[in-house]
mmCIF file of C-alpha atoms in Angstrom:
data_model
loop_
_atom_site.group_PDB
_atom_site.id
_atom_site.type_symbol
_atom_site.label_atom_id
_atom_site.label_comp_id
_atom_site.label_asym_id
_atom_site.label_seq_id
_atom_site.Cartn_x
_atom_site.Cartn_y
_atom_site.Cartn_z
ATOM 1 C CA MET A 1 128.419 70.993 -41.615
ATOM 2 C CA ARG A 2 125.742 71.581 -38.938
ATOM 3 C CA TRP A 3 125.452 67.861 -38.196
ATOM 4 C CA LEU A 4 129.244 67.516 -37.972
ATOM 5 C CA GLY A 5 129.407 70.329 -35.354
ATOM 6 C CA LEU A 6 126.725 68.680 -33.155
ATOM 7 C CA LEU A 7 128.527 65.338 -33.232
ATOM 8 C CA ALA A 8 131.788 66.982 -32.222
ATOM 9 C CA ALA A 9 130.142 68.698 -29.236
ATOM 10 C CA LEU A 10 128.639 65.461 -27.983
ATOM 11 C CA TRP A 11 131.974 63.653 -28.307
ATOM 12 C CA LEU A 12 133.877 66.323 -26.414
ATOM 13 C CA ARG A 13 131.495 66.069 -23.372
ATOM 14 C CA SER A 14 133.279 63.954 -20.758
ATOM 15 C CA PRO A 15 131.478 61.247 -18.708
ATOM 16 C CA ALA A 16 132.853 62.746 -15.459
ATOM 17 C CA GLN A 17 130.999 65.974 -16.007
ATOM 18 C CA ALA A 18 127.799 64.084 -16.685
ATOM 19 C CA GLY A 19 128.152 62.153 -13.419
ATOM 20 C CA THR A 20 128.490 65.264 -11.276
ATOM 21 C CA GLU A 21 124.842 66.392 -11.874
ATOM 22 C CA GLN A 22 122.607 65.951 -8.734
ATOM 23 C CA ALA A 23 119.169 64.357 -8.964
ATOM 24 C CA PRO A 24 116.269 66.296 -7.448
ATOM 25 C CA ALA A 25 115.594 65.524 -3.774
ATOM 26 C CA PRO A 26 112.570 63.290 -3.265
ATOM 27 C CA THR A 27 109.557 64.914 -1.549
ATOM 28 C CA ALA A 28 108.524 63.679 1.874
ATOM 29 C CA GLN A 29 105.683 61.211 1.700
ATOM 30 C CA GLY A 30 102.554 61.753 3.834
ATOM 31 C CA THR A 31 103.174 65.418 4.679
ATOM 32 C CA ALA A 32 99.860 67.437 4.874
ATOM 33 C CA THR A 33 99.597 70.522 2.686
ATOM 34 C CA PRO A 34 96.958 73.315 2.827
ATOM 35 C CA ASP A 35 94.168 73.446 0.288
ATOM 36 C CA SER A 36 94.429 76.214 -2.243
ATOM 37 C CA VAL A 37 90.621 76.350 -2.536
ATOM 38 C CA PRO A 38 87.769 74.937 -0.419
ATOM 39 C CA VAL A 39 86.459 71.513 -1.360
ATOM 40 C CA GLY A 40 82.717 70.969 -1.685
ATOM 41 C CA ARG A 41 80.898 67.729 -2.364
ATOM 42 C CA PHE A 42 77.430 66.216 -2.145
ATOM 43 C CA VAL A 43 77.148 63.329 0.301
ATOM 44 C CA THR A 44 74.832 61.448 -2.065
ATOM 45 C CA PRO A 45 75.251 61.455 -5.860
ATOM 46 C CA THR A 46 71.509 61.660 -6.620
ATOM 47 C CA VAL A 47 68.506 63.578 -5.337
ATOM 48 C CA ARG A 48 64.763 63.753 -5.995
ATOM 49 C CA VAL A 49 62.631 66.856 -6.289
ATOM 50 C CA GLY A 50 61.892 68.194 -2.823
ATOM 51 C CA GLU A 51 64.150 65.646 -1.147
ATOM 52 C CA LEU A 52 66.741 66.728 1.415
ATOM 53 C CA VAL A 53 70.339 66.451 0.290
ATOM 54 C CA GLU A 54 73.567 67.149 2.217
ATOM 55 C CA TYR A 55 76.406 69.265 0.869
ATOM 56 C CA GLU A 56 79.703 69.213 2.731
ATOM 57 C CA LEU A 57 82.266 72.014 2.523
ATOM 58 C CA THR A 58 85.801 71.593 3.906
ATOM 59 C CA PHE A 59 88.881 73.790 3.860
ATOM 60 C CA ARG A 60 92.410 73.012 5.090
ATOM 61 C CA HIS A 61 94.508 76.066 5.804
ATOM 62 C CA ALA A 62 97.276 77.482 7.931
ATOM 63 C CA PRO A 63 96.350 77.854 11.621
ATOM 64 C CA GLY A 64 96.836 81.615 11.608
ATOM 65 C CA LEU A 65 94.301 82.181 8.816
ATOM 66 C CA ASN A 66 90.854 83.576 9.699
ATOM 67 C CA VAL A 67 88.175 81.769 7.689
ATOM 68 C CA ILE A 68 84.399 82.343 7.573
ATOM 69 C CA PHE A 69 82.040 79.778 6.059
ATOM 70 C CA PRO A 70 78.746 80.723 4.336
ATOM 71 C CA ASP A 71 75.607 81.072 6.461
ATOM 72 C CA SER A 72 71.889 80.860 5.611
ATOM 73 C CA THR A 73 72.029 84.125 3.614
ATOM 74 C CA ALA A 74 74.402 82.749 0.990
ATOM 75 C CA ALA A 75 73.343 82.020 -2.594
ATOM 76 C CA PHE A 76 72.383 78.327 -2.716
ATOM 77 C CA LYS A 77 70.561 78.419 -6.078
ATOM 78 C CA PRO A 78 69.189 76.219 -7.521
ATOM 79 C CA PHE A 79 68.899 74.738 -4.002
ATOM 80 C CA GLU A 80 67.028 76.015 -0.954
ATOM 81 C CA TYR A 81 68.656 76.249 2.447
ATOM 82 C CA VAL A 82 67.127 74.139 5.237
ATOM 83 C CA ARG A 83 69.691 73.951 8.035
ATOM 84 C CA ARG A 84 73.399 73.406 8.643
ATOM 85 C CA ARG A 85 75.776 71.646 10.981
ATOM 86 C CA TYR A 86 79.343 72.755 11.618
ATOM 87 C CA TRP A 87 82.296 71.342 13.510
ATOM 88 C CA PRO A 88 84.891 73.332 15.488
ATOM 89 C CA THR A 89 88.219 73.995 13.837
ATOM 90 C CA ARG A 90 90.629 71.080 14.319
ATOM 91 C CA THR A 91 94.374 71.646 14.079
ATOM 92 C CA ARG A 92 96.835 68.778 13.670
ATOM 93 C CA GLN A 93 100.464 68.748 12.541
ATOM 94 C CA GLY A 94 100.404 72.465 11.784
ATOM 95 C CA LEU A 95 97.285 72.331 9.617
ATOM 96 C CA SER A 96 93.731 73.520 10.514
ATOM 97 C CA LEU A 97 90.578 71.893 9.147
ATOM 98 C CA ASP A 98 87.205 73.675 8.957
ATOM 99 C CA ARG A 99 84.151 71.611 8.044
ATOM 100 C CA CYS A 100 80.469 72.411 7.607
ATOM 101 C CA ARG A 101 77.583 70.323 6.272
ATOM 102 C CA TYR A 102 74.500 72.021 4.754
ATOM 103 C CA VAL A 103 71.101 70.375 4.394
ATOM 104 C CA LEU A 104 69.421 71.584 1.206
ATOM 105 C CA ARG A 105 66.486 70.757 -1.060
ATOM 106 C CA THR A 106 65.805 71.449 -4.707
ATOM 107 C CA PHE A 107 62.725 71.947 -6.824
ATOM 108 C CA ALA A 108 64.544 72.594 -10.079
ATOM 109 C CA LEU A 109 64.108 70.086 -12.926
ATOM 110 C CA ASP A 110 67.619 70.184 -14.383
ATOM 111 C CA SER A 111 69.131 66.730 -14.842
ATOM 112 C CA VAL A 112 72.464 67.793 -13.321
ATOM 113 C CA GLN A 113 72.572 70.556 -10.720
ATOM 114 C CA GLN A 114 75.723 72.211 -9.427
ATOM 115 C CA LEU A 115 76.609 74.211 -6.344
ATOM 116 C CA ARG A 116 79.688 76.298 -5.662
ATOM 117 C CA LEU A 117 80.020 78.038 -2.295
ATOM 118 C CA PRO A 118 82.780 80.532 -1.429
ATOM 119 C CA VAL A 119 84.820 80.788 1.757
ATOM 120 C CA THR A 120 85.679 84.240 3.119
ATOM 121 C CA VAL A 121 89.303 84.725 4.180
ATOM 122 C CA LEU A 122 90.009 87.722 6.436
ATOM 123 C CA ARG A 123 93.264 89.563 5.912
ATOM 124 C CA GLY A 124 93.498 92.538 8.207
ATOM 125 C CA ARG A 125 90.751 94.950 7.261
ATOM 126 C CA ASP A 126 90.179 93.266 3.934
ATOM 127 C CA SER A 127 88.382 90.046 2.998
ATOM 128 C CA VAL A 128 88.758 87.713 0.020
ATOM 129 C CA LEU A 129 86.192 85.276 -1.366
ATOM 130 C CA VAL A 130 87.780 81.973 -2.300
ATOM 131 C CA TYR A 131 85.687 79.724 -4.562
ATOM 132 C CA GLY A 132 86.248 76.001 -4.962
ATOM 133 C CA THR A 133 85.357 73.702 -7.794
ATOM 134 C CA PRO A 134 81.607 73.174 -8.299
ATOM 135 C CA ALA A 135 80.019 69.996 -6.956
ATOM 136 C CA SER A 136 77.333 68.222 -8.956
ATOM 137 C CA VAL A 137 74.369 66.068 -8.076
ATOM 138 C CA ARG A 138 72.135 64.157 -10.480
ATOM 139 C CA LEU A 139 68.347 64.549 -10.367
ATOM 140 C CA VAL A 140 66.377 61.321 -10.304
ATOM 141 C CA ARG A 141 63.083 61.671 -12.133
ATOM 142 C CA THR A 142 60.174 59.650 -10.774
ATOM 143 C CA ALA A 143 57.792 60.295 -13.676
ATOM 144 C CA PRO A 144 58.248 57.972 -16.657
ATOM 145 C CA ALA A 145 59.832 59.506 -19.730
ATOM 146 C CA LEU A 146 57.548 59.710 -22.785
ATOM 147 C CA PRO A 147 58.666 59.447 -26.382
ATOM 148 C CA ALA A 148 58.846 62.686 -28.315
ATOM 149 C CA GLU A 149 55.958 61.698 -30.579
ATOM 150 C CA ALA A 150 53.714 60.488 -27.729
ATOM 151 C CA GLU A 151 50.792 62.574 -26.566
ATOM 152 C CA LEU A 152 50.609 63.840 -23.039
ATOM 153 C CA PRO A 153 48.244 61.892 -20.794
ATOM 154 C CA PRO A 154 44.964 63.659 -19.986
ATOM 155 C CA LEU A 155 44.879 65.595 -16.751
ATOM 156 C CA ARG A 156 42.631 64.293 -14.025
ATOM 157 C CA GLN A 157 40.178 66.933 -12.920
ATOM 158 C CA ASP A 158 39.185 67.140 -9.272
ATOM 159 C CA THR A 159 36.913 70.108 -8.709
ATOM 160 C CA ALA A 160 35.316 68.892 -5.471
ATOM 161 C CA LEU A 161 35.452 71.586 -2.836
ATOM 162 C CA LEU A 162 37.154 70.762 0.417
ATOM 163 C CA PRO A 163 35.831 72.201 3.683
ATOM 164 C CA LEU A 164 38.074 74.790 5.289
ATOM 165 C CA GLU A 165 38.068 75.638 8.949
ATOM 166 C CA ALA A 166 36.916 79.170 9.626
ATOM 167 C CA ARG A 167 39.689 81.311 11.023
ATOM 168 C CA PHE A 168 39.261 84.432 13.095
ATOM 169 C CA ASN A 169 40.500 87.488 11.216
ATOM 170 C CA TYR A 170 42.258 89.321 14.034
ATOM 171 C CA PRO A 171 43.644 92.261 11.983
ATOM 172 C CA TYR A 172 40.233 93.192 10.545
ATOM 173 C CA TRP A 173 38.474 92.854 13.883
ATOM 174 C CA LEU A 174 41.119 94.914 15.655
ATOM 175 C CA ALA A 175 40.894 97.583 12.954
ATOM 176 C CA ALA A 176 37.088 97.599 13.239
ATOM 177 C CA ALA A 177 37.265 97.834 17.031
ATOM 178 C CA ALA A 178 39.717 100.735 16.790
ATOM 179 C CA ALA A 179 37.439 102.516 14.288
ATOM 180 C CA VAL A 180 34.421 102.029 16.576
ATOM 181 C CA LEU A 181 36.351 103.382 19.563
ATOM 182 C CA VAL A 182 37.499 106.423 17.589
ATOM 183 C CA LEU A 183 33.954 107.065 16.354
ATOM 184 C CA ALA A 184 32.566 106.680 19.869
ATOM 185 C CA ALA A 185 35.180 109.103 21.209
ATOM 186 C CA VAL A 186 34.278 111.672 18.521
ATOM 187 C CA VAL A 187 30.560 111.309 19.232
ATOM 188 C CA TRP A 188 31.119 111.560 22.969
ATOM 189 C CA TRP A 189 33.351 114.601 22.560
ATOM 190 C CA THR A 190 30.804 116.300 20.308
ATOM 191 C CA PHE A 191 27.496 115.255 21.853
ATOM 192 C CA GLY A 192 28.560 113.935 25.251
ATOM 193 C CA ARG A 193 27.276 116.859 27.319
ATOM 194 C CA ASN A 194 23.926 116.880 25.567
ATOM 195 C CA LEU A 195 23.602 113.113 25.945
ATOM 196 C CA ARG A 196 24.380 113.310 29.660
ATOM 197 C CA GLN A 197 21.743 115.998 30.138
ATOM 198 C CA ARG A 198 19.167 113.938 28.258
ATOM 199 C CA TYR A 199 19.975 110.873 30.343
ATOM 200 C CA ARG A 200 19.665 112.821 33.590
ATOM 201 C CA ARG A 201 16.261 114.178 32.519
ATOM 202 C CA TYR A 202 15.116 110.688 31.538
ATOM 203 C CA ARG A 203 16.255 109.207 34.849
ATOM 204 C CA THR A 204 14.612 112.035 36.819
ATOM 205 C CA ALA A 205 11.309 111.559 34.965
ATOM 206 C CA ARG A 206 11.407 107.791 35.482
ATOM 207 C CA ASN A 207 12.086 108.166 39.220
ATOM 208 C CA HIS A 208 9.237 110.665 39.547
ATOM 209 C CA VAL A 209 6.762 108.347 37.831
ATOM 210 C CA TYR A 210 7.844 105.514 40.108
ATOM 211 C CA PHE A 211 7.492 107.736 43.196
ATOM 212 C CA LEU A 212 3.979 108.813 42.218
ATOM 213 C CA ALA A 213 2.919 105.202 41.738
ATOM 214 C CA GLN A 214 4.354 104.072 45.067
ATOM 215 C CA TYR A 215 3.005 107.116 46.918
ATOM 216 C CA ALA A 216 -0.486 106.594 45.473
ATOM 217 C CA ARG A 217 -0.375 102.974 46.644
ATOM 218 C CA HIS A 218 0.559 103.967 50.200
ATOM 219 C CA LEU A 219 -2.083 106.680 50.203
ATOM 220 C CA GLU A 220 -4.743 104.223 49.045
ATOM 221 C CA ARG A 221 -3.795 101.728 51.740
ATOM 222 C CA PHE A 222 -3.923 104.428 54.366
ATOM 223 C CA GLN A 223 -7.382 105.555 53.263
ATOM 224 C CA LEU A 224 -8.647 101.970 53.439
ATOM 225 C CA SER A 225 -7.066 100.960 56.716
ATOM 226 C CA ARG A 226 -6.418 104.271 58.493
ATOM 227 C CA SER A 227 -3.244 102.655 59.782
ATOM 228 C CA LEU A 228 -0.507 104.845 61.209
ATOM 229 C CA ALA A 229 2.084 102.500 59.696
ATOM 230 C CA ASN A 230 0.840 103.199 56.148
ATOM 231 C CA MET A 231 0.862 106.942 56.820
ATOM 232 C CA GLU A 232 4.414 106.754 58.157
ATOM 233 C CA ARG A 233 5.524 104.737 55.106
ATOM 234 C CA ALA A 234 4.075 107.373 52.768
ATOM 235 C CA ILE A 235 5.924 110.214 54.528
ATOM 236 C CA THR A 236 9.187 108.215 54.596
ATOM 237 C CA LEU A 237 8.842 107.561 50.857
ATOM 238 C CA TRP A 238 8.260 111.283 50.278
ATOM 239 C CA LYS A 239 11.395 112.236 52.248
ATOM 240 C CA ASN A 240 13.596 109.663 50.505
ATOM 241 C CA TYR A 241 12.394 110.766 47.067
ATOM 242 C CA LEU A 242 13.106 114.462 47.693
ATOM 243 C CA ALA A 243 16.506 113.613 49.176
ATOM 244 C CA ARG A 244 17.417 111.687 46.003
ATOM 245 C CA LEU A 245 15.868 114.304 43.693
ATOM 246 C CA GLU A 246 17.728 117.248 45.201
ATOM 247 C CA ASP A 247 20.797 115.310 46.375
ATOM 248 C CA ASN A 248 20.552 116.322 50.019
ATOM 249 C CA SER A 249 20.045 114.693 53.412
ATOM 250 C CA LEU A 250 16.347 115.498 53.756
ATOM 251 C CA ASN A 251 15.488 112.036 55.108
ATOM 252 C CA THR A 252 17.676 112.622 58.185
ATOM 253 C CA LEU A 253 16.223 116.042 59.118
ATOM 254 C CA THR A 254 13.490 116.807 61.630
ATOM 255 C CA THR A 255 10.196 118.461 60.717
ATOM 256 C CA LYS A 256 11.435 121.853 61.924
ATOM 257 C CA GLU A 257 14.626 121.555 59.854
ATOM 258 C CA ILE A 258 12.677 120.489 56.754
ATOM 259 C CA VAL A 259 10.312 123.445 57.058
ATOM 260 C CA ALA A 260 13.309 125.770 57.437
ATOM 261 C CA LEU A 261 15.006 124.167 54.436
ATOM 262 C CA TYR A 262 12.049 124.992 52.184
ATOM 263 C CA GLY A 263 11.580 128.512 53.514
ATOM 264 C CA GLY A 264 8.484 127.767 55.602
ATOM 265 C CA ASP A 265 6.384 126.413 52.704
ATOM 266 C CA ALA A 266 2.758 126.253 53.894
ATOM 267 C CA ASP A 267 1.990 122.801 52.422
ATOM 268 C CA VAL A 268 5.109 121.243 53.911
ATOM 269 C CA ALA A 269 4.720 122.868 57.317
ATOM 270 C CA THR A 270 1.001 122.013 57.669
ATOM 271 C CA ALA A 271 1.342 118.437 56.395
ATOM 272 C CA LEU A 272 4.387 117.445 58.433
ATOM 273 C CA ARG A 273 3.124 118.988 61.683
ATOM 274 C CA LEU A 274 -0.219 117.257 61.275
ATOM 275 C CA ALA A 275 1.564 113.963 60.609
ATOM 276 C CA ASP A 276 3.721 114.398 63.721
ATOM 277 C CA ARG A 277 0.636 115.148 65.831
ATOM 278 C CA VAL A 278 -1.159 112.065 64.528
ATOM 279 C CA ILE A 279 1.828 109.684 64.719
ATOM 280 C CA TYR A 280 3.514 110.857 67.895
ATOM 281 C CA GLY A 281 0.497 112.403 69.677
ATOM 282 C CA ASN A 282 -1.556 109.183 69.844
ATOM 283 C CA GLN A 283 -4.312 110.772 67.817
ATOM 284 C CA LEU A 284 -6.472 108.375 65.847
ATOM 285 C CA PRO A 285 -6.416 109.001 62.073
ATOM 286 C CA ASP A 286 -10.209 108.640 61.931
ATOM 287 C CA GLU A 287 -10.596 111.744 64.051
ATOM 288 C CA ALA A 288 -8.764 113.867 61.463
ATOM 289 C CA ALA A 289 -9.371 111.815 58.334
ATOM 290 C CA GLU A 290 -10.069 114.774 56.086
ATOM 291 C CA GLN A 291 -7.089 116.710 57.395
ATOM 292 C CA THR A 292 -4.664 113.782 57.012
ATOM 293 C CA ASP A 293 -5.845 113.086 53.462
ATOM 294 C CA HIS A 294 -5.375 116.762 52.632
ATOM 295 C CA ALA A 295 -1.904 116.755 54.229
ATOM 296 C CA LEU A 296 -0.703 113.716 52.288
ATOM 297 C CA ASP A 297 -2.075 115.148 49.045
ATOM 298 C CA ALA A 298 -0.274 118.451 49.799
ATOM 299 C CA LEU A 299 3.017 116.556 50.127
ATOM 300 C CA ARG A 300 2.395 114.975 46.721
ATOM 301 C CA ARG A 301 1.729 118.384 45.126
ATOM 302 C CA PHE A 302 4.891 119.755 46.709
ATOM 303 C CA ALA A 303 6.899 116.870 45.265
ATOM 304 C CA ASP A 304 5.428 117.680 41.815
ATOM 305 C CA ARG A 305 6.526 121.300 42.140
ATOM 306 C CA ARG A 306 10.052 120.365 43.185
ATOM 307 C CA TYR A 307 10.265 117.929 40.252
ATOM 308 C CA ALA A 308 9.139 120.668 37.831
ATOM 309 C CA LEU A 309 11.809 123.017 39.189
ATOM 310 C CA MET A 310 14.466 120.325 38.793
ATOM 311 C CA ARG A 311 13.433 119.629 35.189
ATOM 312 C CA THR A 312 13.634 123.340 34.389
ATOM 313 C CA ALA A 313 17.117 123.532 35.871
ATOM 314 C CA GLN A 314 18.230 120.512 33.857
ATOM 315 C CA ARG A 315 17.101 122.091 30.559
ATOM 316 C CA ARG A 316 19.370 125.097 31.045
ATOM 317 C CA PRO A 317 22.621 124.912 29.051
ATOM 318 C CA VAL A 318 25.710 124.234 31.095
ATOM 319 C CA SER A 319 28.291 126.997 30.714
#
């Protein structure tokens, strides 16, 4: 009975009703459509270990869509990022095309290696990551394949040392220089005053020894030649030494001013007045040889006393 009912329904269907059904409208040929996901591909199908390989990522979308392609911080594993090249967005026939080519390298040993990069689509304050299908590249092995039962070839040993150029270790030297400067500053802050006093005493003693040697030489020349020039040189040396010792202008003062400066010291007054009388009074040194020798020796003793006073003053602690 079921089969009889189906046959009756088919017979009752008129041909006119069947002819009134409309066929679906054909789609326009050649019309560009946006990509639903970005398309990534490797420019070359094979790659060697460490060799540069190019990966191209393209995305066709509506012109009003904001799209951001991956930069150097993206995850390129198992590849390493080297550089990239991008082209400006190109819009034709109501469709925008973004394109970027990445230069990568790999050190992985997998026979087939894949990469899948996302494209960020901005929608107001939100963003969406859109992933495409993964692209694959085949690794070309340069080492010959060995059978499973074969033994590995022996490793070649090369233990010869290669010379290396000495390099200046700037961080260590700078750290050492800074430590030395800090140590020197601490020492100077702690012992600086004492060191300065010791240096002044050493310099004063050295200058006094040099003065005594030079003065003795002038005195000896004067005693041998009885020349007024040698006597004048000895007195000039004496004045310059005391001026440097006491830090005054003794070498520019007259005899009267020098005597007043030292409170009328008997040795200074007698020696300088005798020297003035001999030098400026046209008196021959031979006529007063004993007196001139005594005068020059008195000036030496006075210089010793002034040096002793200066050394005593230098030993006193500075408040």
